[in-house]
Coordinates of C-alpha atoms in Angstrom, one line a residue:
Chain H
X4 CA -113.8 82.1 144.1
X5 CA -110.4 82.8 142.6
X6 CA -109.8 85.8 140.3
X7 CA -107.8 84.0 137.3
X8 CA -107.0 87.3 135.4
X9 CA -103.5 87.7 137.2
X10 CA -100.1 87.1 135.4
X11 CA -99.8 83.8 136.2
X12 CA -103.5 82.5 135.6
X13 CA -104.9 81.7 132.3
X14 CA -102.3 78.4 132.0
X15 CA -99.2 80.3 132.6
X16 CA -97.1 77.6 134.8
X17 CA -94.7 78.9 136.9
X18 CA -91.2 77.3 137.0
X19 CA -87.6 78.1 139.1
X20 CA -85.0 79.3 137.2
X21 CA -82.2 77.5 136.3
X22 CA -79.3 78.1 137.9
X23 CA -80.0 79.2 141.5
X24 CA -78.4 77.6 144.6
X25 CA -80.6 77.2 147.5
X26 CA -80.1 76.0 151.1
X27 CA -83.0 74.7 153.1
X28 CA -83.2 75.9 157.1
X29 CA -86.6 74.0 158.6
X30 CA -89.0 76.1 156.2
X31 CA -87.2 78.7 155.1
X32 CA -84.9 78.9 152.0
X33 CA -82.5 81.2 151.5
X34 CA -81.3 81.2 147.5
X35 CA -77.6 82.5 145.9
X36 CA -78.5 83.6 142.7
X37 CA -75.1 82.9 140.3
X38 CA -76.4 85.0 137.4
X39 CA -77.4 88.0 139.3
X40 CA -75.1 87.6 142.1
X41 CA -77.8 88.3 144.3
X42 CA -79.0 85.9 147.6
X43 CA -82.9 85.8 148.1
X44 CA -84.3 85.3 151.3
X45 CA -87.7 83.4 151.3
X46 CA -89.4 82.7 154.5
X47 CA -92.2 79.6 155.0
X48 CA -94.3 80.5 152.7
X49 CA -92.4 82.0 150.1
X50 CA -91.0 79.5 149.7
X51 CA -93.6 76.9 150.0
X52 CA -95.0 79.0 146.8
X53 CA -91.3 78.6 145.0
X54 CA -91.0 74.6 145.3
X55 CA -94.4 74.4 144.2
X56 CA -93.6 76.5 141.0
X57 CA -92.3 73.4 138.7
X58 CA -93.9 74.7 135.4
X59 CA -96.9 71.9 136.4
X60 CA -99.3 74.1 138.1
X61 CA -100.7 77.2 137.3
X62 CA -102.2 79.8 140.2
X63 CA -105.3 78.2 140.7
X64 CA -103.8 74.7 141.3
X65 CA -100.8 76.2 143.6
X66 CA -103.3 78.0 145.5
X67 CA -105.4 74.4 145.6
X68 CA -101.9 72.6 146.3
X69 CA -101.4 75.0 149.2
X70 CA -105.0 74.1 151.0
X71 CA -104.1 70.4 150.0
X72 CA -100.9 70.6 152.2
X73 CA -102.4 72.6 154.9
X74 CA -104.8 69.5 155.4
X75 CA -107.9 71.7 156.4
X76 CA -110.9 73.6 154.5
X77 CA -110.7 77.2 154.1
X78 CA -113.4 79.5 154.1
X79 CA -114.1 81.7 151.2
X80 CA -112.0 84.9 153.0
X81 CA -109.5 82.5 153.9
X82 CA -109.3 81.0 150.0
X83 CA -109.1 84.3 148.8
X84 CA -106.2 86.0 151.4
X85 CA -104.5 82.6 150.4
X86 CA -104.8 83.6 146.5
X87 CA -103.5 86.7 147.3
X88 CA -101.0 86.0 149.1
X89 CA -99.9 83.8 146.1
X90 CA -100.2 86.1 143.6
X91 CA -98.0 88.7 145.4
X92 CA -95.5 86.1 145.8
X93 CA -95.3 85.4 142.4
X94 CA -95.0 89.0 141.1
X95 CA -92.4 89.0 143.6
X96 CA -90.5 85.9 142.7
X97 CA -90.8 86.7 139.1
X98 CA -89.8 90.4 139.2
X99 CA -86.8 89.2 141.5
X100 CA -85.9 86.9 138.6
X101 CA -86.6 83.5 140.3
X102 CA -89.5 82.3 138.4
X103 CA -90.0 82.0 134.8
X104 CA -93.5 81.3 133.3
X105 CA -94.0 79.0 130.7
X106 CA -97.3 77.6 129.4
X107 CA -98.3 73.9 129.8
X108 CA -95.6 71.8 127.9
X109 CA -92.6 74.7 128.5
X110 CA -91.7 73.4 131.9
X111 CA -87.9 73.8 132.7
X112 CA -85.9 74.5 135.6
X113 CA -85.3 73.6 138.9
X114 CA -83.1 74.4 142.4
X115 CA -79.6 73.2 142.3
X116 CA -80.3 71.6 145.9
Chain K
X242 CA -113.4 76.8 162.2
X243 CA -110.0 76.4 161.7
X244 CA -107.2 78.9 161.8
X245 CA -105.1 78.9 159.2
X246 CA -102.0 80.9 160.2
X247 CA -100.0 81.7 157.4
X248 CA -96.7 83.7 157.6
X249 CA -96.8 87.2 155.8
X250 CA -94.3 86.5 152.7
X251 CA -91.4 88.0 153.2
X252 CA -88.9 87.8 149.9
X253 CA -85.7 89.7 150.6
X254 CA -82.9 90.4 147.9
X255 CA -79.1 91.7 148.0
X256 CA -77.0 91.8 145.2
X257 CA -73.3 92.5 146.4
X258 CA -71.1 94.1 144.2
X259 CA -67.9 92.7 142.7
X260 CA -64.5 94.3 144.2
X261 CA -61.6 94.9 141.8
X262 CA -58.7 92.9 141.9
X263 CA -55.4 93.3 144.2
X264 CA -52.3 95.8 142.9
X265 CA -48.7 95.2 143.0
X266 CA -47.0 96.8 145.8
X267 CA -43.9 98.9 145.7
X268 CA -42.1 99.0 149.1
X269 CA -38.7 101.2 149.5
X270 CA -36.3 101.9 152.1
X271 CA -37.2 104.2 155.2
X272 CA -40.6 102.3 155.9
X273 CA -41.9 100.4 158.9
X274 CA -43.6 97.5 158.5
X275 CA -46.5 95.6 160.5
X276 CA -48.4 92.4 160.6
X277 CA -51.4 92.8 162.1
X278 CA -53.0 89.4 162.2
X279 CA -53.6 88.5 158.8
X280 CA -52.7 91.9 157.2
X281 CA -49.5 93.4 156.5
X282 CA -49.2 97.3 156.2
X283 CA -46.0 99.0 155.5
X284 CA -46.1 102.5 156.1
X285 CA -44.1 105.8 155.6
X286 CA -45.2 109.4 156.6
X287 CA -44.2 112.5 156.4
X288 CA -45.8 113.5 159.8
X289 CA -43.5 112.4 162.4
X290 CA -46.5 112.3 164.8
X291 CA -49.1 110.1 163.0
X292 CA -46.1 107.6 162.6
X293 CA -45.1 107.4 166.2
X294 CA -48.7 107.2 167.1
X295 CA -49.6 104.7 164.6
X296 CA -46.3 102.9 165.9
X297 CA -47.6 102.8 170.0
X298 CA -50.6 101.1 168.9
X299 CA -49.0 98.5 166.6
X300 CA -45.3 98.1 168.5
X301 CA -45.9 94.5 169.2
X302 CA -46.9 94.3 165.3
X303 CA -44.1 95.1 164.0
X304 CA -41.6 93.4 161.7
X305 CA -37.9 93.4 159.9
X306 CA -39.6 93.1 156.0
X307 CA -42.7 93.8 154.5
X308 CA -45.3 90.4 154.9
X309 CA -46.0 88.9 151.5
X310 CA -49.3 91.2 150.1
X311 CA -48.5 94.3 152.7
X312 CA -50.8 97.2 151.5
X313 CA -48.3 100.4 151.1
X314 CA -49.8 103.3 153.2
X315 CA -48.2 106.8 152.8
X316 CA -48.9 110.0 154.8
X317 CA -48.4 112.7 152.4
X318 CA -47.8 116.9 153.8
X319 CA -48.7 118.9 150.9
X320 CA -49.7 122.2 150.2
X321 CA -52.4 123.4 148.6
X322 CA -51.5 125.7 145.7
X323 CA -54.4 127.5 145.6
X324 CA -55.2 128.3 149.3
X325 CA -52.3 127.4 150.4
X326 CA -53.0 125.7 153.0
X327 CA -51.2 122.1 154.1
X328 CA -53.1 118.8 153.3
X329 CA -52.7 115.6 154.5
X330 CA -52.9 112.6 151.8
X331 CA -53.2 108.9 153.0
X332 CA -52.7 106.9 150.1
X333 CA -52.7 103.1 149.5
X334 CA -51.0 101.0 147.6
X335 CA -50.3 104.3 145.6
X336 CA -54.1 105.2 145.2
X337 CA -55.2 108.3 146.8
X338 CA -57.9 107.3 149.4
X339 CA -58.1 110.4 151.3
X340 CA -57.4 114.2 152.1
X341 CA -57.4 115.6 155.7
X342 CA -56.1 118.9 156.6
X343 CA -56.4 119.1 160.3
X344 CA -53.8 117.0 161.9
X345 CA -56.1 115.1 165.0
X346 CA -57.8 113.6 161.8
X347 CA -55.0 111.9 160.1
X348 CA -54.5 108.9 162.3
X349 CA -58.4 108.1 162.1
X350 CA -58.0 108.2 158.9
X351 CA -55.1 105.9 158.3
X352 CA -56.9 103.1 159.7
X353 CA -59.9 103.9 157.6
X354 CA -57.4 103.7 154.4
X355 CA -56.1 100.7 155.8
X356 CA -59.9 99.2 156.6
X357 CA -60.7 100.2 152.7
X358 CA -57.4 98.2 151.6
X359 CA -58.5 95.4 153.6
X360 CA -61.8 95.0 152.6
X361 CA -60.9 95.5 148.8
X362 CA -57.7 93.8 148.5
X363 CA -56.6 91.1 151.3
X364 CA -56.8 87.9 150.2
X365 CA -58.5 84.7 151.6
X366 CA -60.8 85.6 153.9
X367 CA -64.4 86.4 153.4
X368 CA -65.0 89.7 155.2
X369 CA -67.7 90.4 157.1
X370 CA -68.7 94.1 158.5
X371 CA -68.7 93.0 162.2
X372 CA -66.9 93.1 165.5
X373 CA -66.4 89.4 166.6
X374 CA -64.9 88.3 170.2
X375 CA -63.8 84.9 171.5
X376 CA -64.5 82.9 174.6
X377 CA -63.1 79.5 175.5
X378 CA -62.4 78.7 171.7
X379 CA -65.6 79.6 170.7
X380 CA -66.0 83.3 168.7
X381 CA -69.1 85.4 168.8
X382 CA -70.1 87.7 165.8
X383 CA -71.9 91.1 166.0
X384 CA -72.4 92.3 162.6
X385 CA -74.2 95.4 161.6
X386 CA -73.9 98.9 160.1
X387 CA -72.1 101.6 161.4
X388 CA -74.0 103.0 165.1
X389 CA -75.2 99.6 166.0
X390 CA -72.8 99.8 168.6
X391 CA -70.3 96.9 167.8
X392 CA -67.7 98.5 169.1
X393 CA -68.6 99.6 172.4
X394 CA -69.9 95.6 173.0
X395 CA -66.5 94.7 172.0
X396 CA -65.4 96.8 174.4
X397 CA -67.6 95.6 177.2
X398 CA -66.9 92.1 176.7
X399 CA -62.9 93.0 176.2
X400 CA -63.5 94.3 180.1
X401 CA -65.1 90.9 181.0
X402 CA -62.5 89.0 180.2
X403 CA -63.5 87.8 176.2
X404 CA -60.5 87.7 173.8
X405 CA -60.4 90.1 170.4
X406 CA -60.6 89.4 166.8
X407 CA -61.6 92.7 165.8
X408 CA -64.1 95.6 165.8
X409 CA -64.3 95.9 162.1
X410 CA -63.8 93.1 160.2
X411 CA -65.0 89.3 161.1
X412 CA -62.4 87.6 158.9
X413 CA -63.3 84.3 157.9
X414 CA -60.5 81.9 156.5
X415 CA -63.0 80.8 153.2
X416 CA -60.4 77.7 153.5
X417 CA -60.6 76.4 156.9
X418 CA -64.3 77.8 157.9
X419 CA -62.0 79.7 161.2
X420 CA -62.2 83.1 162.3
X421 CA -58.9 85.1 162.8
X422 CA -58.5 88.1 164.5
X423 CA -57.3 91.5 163.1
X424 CA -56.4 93.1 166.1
X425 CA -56.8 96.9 165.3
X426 CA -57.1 99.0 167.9
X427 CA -60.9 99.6 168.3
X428 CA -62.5 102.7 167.4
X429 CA -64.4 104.4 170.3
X430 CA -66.6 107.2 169.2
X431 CA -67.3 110.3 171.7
X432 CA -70.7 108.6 172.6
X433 CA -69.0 105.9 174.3
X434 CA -65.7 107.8 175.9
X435 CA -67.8 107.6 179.2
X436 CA -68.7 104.4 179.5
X437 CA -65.4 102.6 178.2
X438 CA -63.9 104.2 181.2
X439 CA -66.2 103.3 183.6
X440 CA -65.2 99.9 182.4
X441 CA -61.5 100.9 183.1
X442 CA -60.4 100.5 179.7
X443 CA -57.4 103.0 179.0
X444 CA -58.0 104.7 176.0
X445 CA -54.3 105.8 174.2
X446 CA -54.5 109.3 173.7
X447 CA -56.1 111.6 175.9
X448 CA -56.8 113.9 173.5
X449 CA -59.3 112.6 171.1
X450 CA -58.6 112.2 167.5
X451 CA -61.5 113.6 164.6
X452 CA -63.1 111.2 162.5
X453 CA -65.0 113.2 159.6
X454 CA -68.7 113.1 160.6
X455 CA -68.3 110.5 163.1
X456 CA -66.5 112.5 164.9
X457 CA -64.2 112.6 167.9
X458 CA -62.8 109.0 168.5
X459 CA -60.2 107.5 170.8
X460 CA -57.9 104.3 170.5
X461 CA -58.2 101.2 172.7
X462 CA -55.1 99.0 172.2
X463 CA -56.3 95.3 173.2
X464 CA -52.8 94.9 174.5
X465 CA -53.0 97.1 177.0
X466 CA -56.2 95.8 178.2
X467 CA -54.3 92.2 178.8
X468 CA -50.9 91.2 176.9
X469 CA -53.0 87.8 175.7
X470 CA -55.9 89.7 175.1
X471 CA -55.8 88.8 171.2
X472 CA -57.9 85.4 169.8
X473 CA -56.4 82.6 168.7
X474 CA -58.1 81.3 165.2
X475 CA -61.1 79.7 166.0
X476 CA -65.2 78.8 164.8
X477 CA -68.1 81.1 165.2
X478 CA -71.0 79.2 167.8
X479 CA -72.8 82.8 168.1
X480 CA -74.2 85.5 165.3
X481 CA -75.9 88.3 167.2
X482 CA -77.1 91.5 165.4
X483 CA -77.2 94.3 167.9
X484 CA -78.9 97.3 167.8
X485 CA -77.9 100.1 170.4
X486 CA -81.4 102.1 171.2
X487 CA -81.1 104.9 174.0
X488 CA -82.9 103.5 177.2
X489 CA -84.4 100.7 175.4
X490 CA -85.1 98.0 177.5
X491 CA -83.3 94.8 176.2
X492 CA -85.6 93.3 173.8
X493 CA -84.1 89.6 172.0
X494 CA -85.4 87.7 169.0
X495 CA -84.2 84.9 167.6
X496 CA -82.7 85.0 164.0
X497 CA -83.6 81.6 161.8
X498 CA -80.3 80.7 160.2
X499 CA -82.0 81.4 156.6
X500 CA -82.4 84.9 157.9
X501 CA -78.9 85.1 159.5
X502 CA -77.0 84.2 155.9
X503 CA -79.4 87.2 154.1
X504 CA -78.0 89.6 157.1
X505 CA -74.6 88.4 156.8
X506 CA -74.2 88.7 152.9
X507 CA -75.4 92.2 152.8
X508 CA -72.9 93.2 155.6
X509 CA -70.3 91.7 153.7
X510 CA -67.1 93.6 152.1
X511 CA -66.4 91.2 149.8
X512 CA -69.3 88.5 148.8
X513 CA -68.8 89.3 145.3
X514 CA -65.7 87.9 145.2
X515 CA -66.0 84.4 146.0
X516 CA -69.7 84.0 144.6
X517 CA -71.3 80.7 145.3
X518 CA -68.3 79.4 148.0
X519 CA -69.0 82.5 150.3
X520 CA -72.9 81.5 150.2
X521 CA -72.0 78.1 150.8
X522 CA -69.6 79.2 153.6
X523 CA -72.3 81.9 155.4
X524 CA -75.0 78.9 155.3
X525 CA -72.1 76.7 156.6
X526 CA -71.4 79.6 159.6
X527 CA -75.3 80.2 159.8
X528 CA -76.1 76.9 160.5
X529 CA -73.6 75.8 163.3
X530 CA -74.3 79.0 165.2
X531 CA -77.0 80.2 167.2
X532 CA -78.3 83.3 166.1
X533 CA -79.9 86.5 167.6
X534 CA -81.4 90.1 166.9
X535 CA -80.4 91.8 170.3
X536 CA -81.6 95.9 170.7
X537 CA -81.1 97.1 174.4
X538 CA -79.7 100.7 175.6
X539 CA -77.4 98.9 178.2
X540 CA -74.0 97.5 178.0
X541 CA -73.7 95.6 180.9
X542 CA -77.0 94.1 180.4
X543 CA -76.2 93.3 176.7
X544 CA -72.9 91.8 178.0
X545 CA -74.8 89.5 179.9
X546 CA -77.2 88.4 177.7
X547 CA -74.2 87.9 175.0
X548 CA -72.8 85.9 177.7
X549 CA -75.8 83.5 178.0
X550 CA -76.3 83.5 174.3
X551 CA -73.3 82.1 174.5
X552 CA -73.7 79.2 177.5
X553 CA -77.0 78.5 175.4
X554 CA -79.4 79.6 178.2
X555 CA -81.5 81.3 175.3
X556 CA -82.0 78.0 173.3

């Protein structure tokens, strides 16, 4: 069962910013941030969590989208570590400034590359 | 059941801050003038001895005219009218960068003016905080924070026949990708005296200079290690962060290239200023070299590890 009473639950979709330069390595992304002048490092799944976050899909369905594209079931502890872990990478991403959150029909933004 | 093994999220951020911009230099008479790799320093002091020592550790530096962009150092004597004591005052470029009043800390200090000038002001180069060492074309970067012992590897690998770019700086052309060497005279602090001359390195003074907190340091002119001691321009195929740890027994990790362009823009003097092309060029470097954490208490044994780093035994 996933708690839905986060930030990003109740609709709220999740999309990039605009305006942030990323660079792939294997699964990790590492992002320059031209408005903030800042560079983000994101490993695997932090940024597995970030491409997923295209203003289509709120935290129920990326944490449903995660289990899809790990191709196995989960248990119920395992569904829950796995919606926590997604939450707290969304408060991150969001309070680093690399996530807006727009409800369904607001999508925008997306990396550079 | 299935394990599902999921990474721990790691988001890390750095936000560099912009430099100023460069400042007209005024250069009169009665000066010497250097160019030191890619950095020209013109300097005039008032205390014959920091001038004579400055000028045996940059002799084969010097020149007839100031380079284009030399940063203006002066040594200043003055006396304190309120204790009356004598002061030293290094300035650059006519901006006063520091105030030392016991003489074995002037020199030290001059090369930390001139390390300031470089990493505010020079031109072209992205600047990393790193020492960086060359062998057969190929350079090696070791970039960290002051203690990490970049130096003292320097050093070692001077002894084992690698070529020098630098101790301080890995200067990056942001133009051609290449790093070029600034060939200062590396910095040994007291902790390493011992073991730089059990590598038979010939430190220039004998008595050692003062460097504020860090304390006493001695000079190490790559020259008089080997007169072609100095690296030609050339691309980075190694990134190791080293740690110095007391006793430690060597322990290695590799660094995924993502990783290795977070580490390099927070140890670098002067991201700000070329934004988006210095991220470009740190994924660029991160990505054609292999990269490393290496913590170990032993030189020699970090020297050889460096060493297959480099021959990609590691890989």
């Amino acid at each position: 069962v996933i708690d839905t009473t986060g930030p990003h639950a109740s609709g709220i979709r999740p999309s990039r910013r605009e305006g942030l330069h990323a660079r792939r390595f294997d699964d990790e992304i590492v992002l320059y941030d031209a408005a903030h002048h800042g560079v983000h490092y994101l490993n695997q799944t932090a940024a597995m969590i970030l491409e997923l976050c295209d203003g289509t899909r709120d935290e129920r369905d990326l944490v449903n989208e995660m289990q899809r594209r790990f191709g196995t079931s989960f248990t119920s502890d395992q569904s829950s570590a796995l919606a926590e872990q997604v939450r707290y990478t969304l408060e991150r991403l969001t309070a680093d400034g690399l996530i807006e959150s727009s409800r369904l029909g607001e999508s925008r933004g997306a990396c550079s590359r | 059941m299935t394990q599902i093994a999921l990474a721990p999220v790691e988001v890390l951020r750095d936000t560099p801050s912009a430099k100023a911009a460069s400042r007209p230099v005024q250069v009169p008479c009665g000066v010497r003038h250097y160019r030191i790799g890619p950095v020209g320093v013109s300097l005039q002091s008032d205390v014959g001895h920091v001038a004579e020592a400055f000028h045996r550790q940059y002799t084969t530096y010097e020149v007839d005219r100031p380079a284009l962009g030399s940063f203006r150092m002066d040594v200043v004597l003055k006396r304190s009218p309120r204790t009356l004591r004598r002061y030293h005052h290094i300035h650059g470029n006519g901006e006063e960068l520091f105030v030392v009043r016991k003489p074995l800390s002037v020199l030290p200090h001059l090369e930390w003016a001139i390390n300031l000038m470089i990493a505010r002001y020079l031109p072209g180069f992205l600047e990393l905080h790193a020492s960086a060492m060359s062998r057969d074309g190929k350079a090696a970067i070791f970039p960290g924070a002051p203690g990490r012992g970049k130096t003292t590897l320097a050093a070692g690998l001077l002894a084992r026949g690698w070529s020098y770019l630098s101790d301080e700086f890995a200067l990056i052309d942001v133009t051609t990708g290449l790093l070029h060497a600034y060939p200062k005279a590396l910095c040994i602090k007291k902790g390493s005296f011992a073991i730089v001359e059990s590598l038979g390195l010939a430190v220039n003074d004998r008595v050692a200079h003062v460097k504020g907190k860090k304390g006493p340091v001695r000079f190490l002119n790559p020259l008089a290690v080997r007169p072609d001691a100095v690296s030609a321009p050339c691309r980075a195929a190694l990134i190791v962060l080293p740690e110095y740890v007391p006793g430690a027994p060597a322990r290695i990790e590799p660094l995924s290239a993502a990783r290795a362009v977070f580490e390099l823009a927070q140890v670098s003097f002067n991201f700000g200023r070329f934004r988006r092309r210095g991220f470009d060029l740190l994924a660029d470097l991160a990505s054609e070299a292999r990269c490393y954490r290496l913590q170990s208490g032993d030189l020699e044994q970090t020297c050889r590890i460096v060493e297959q780093f480099m021959e990609g035994e590691y890989e």
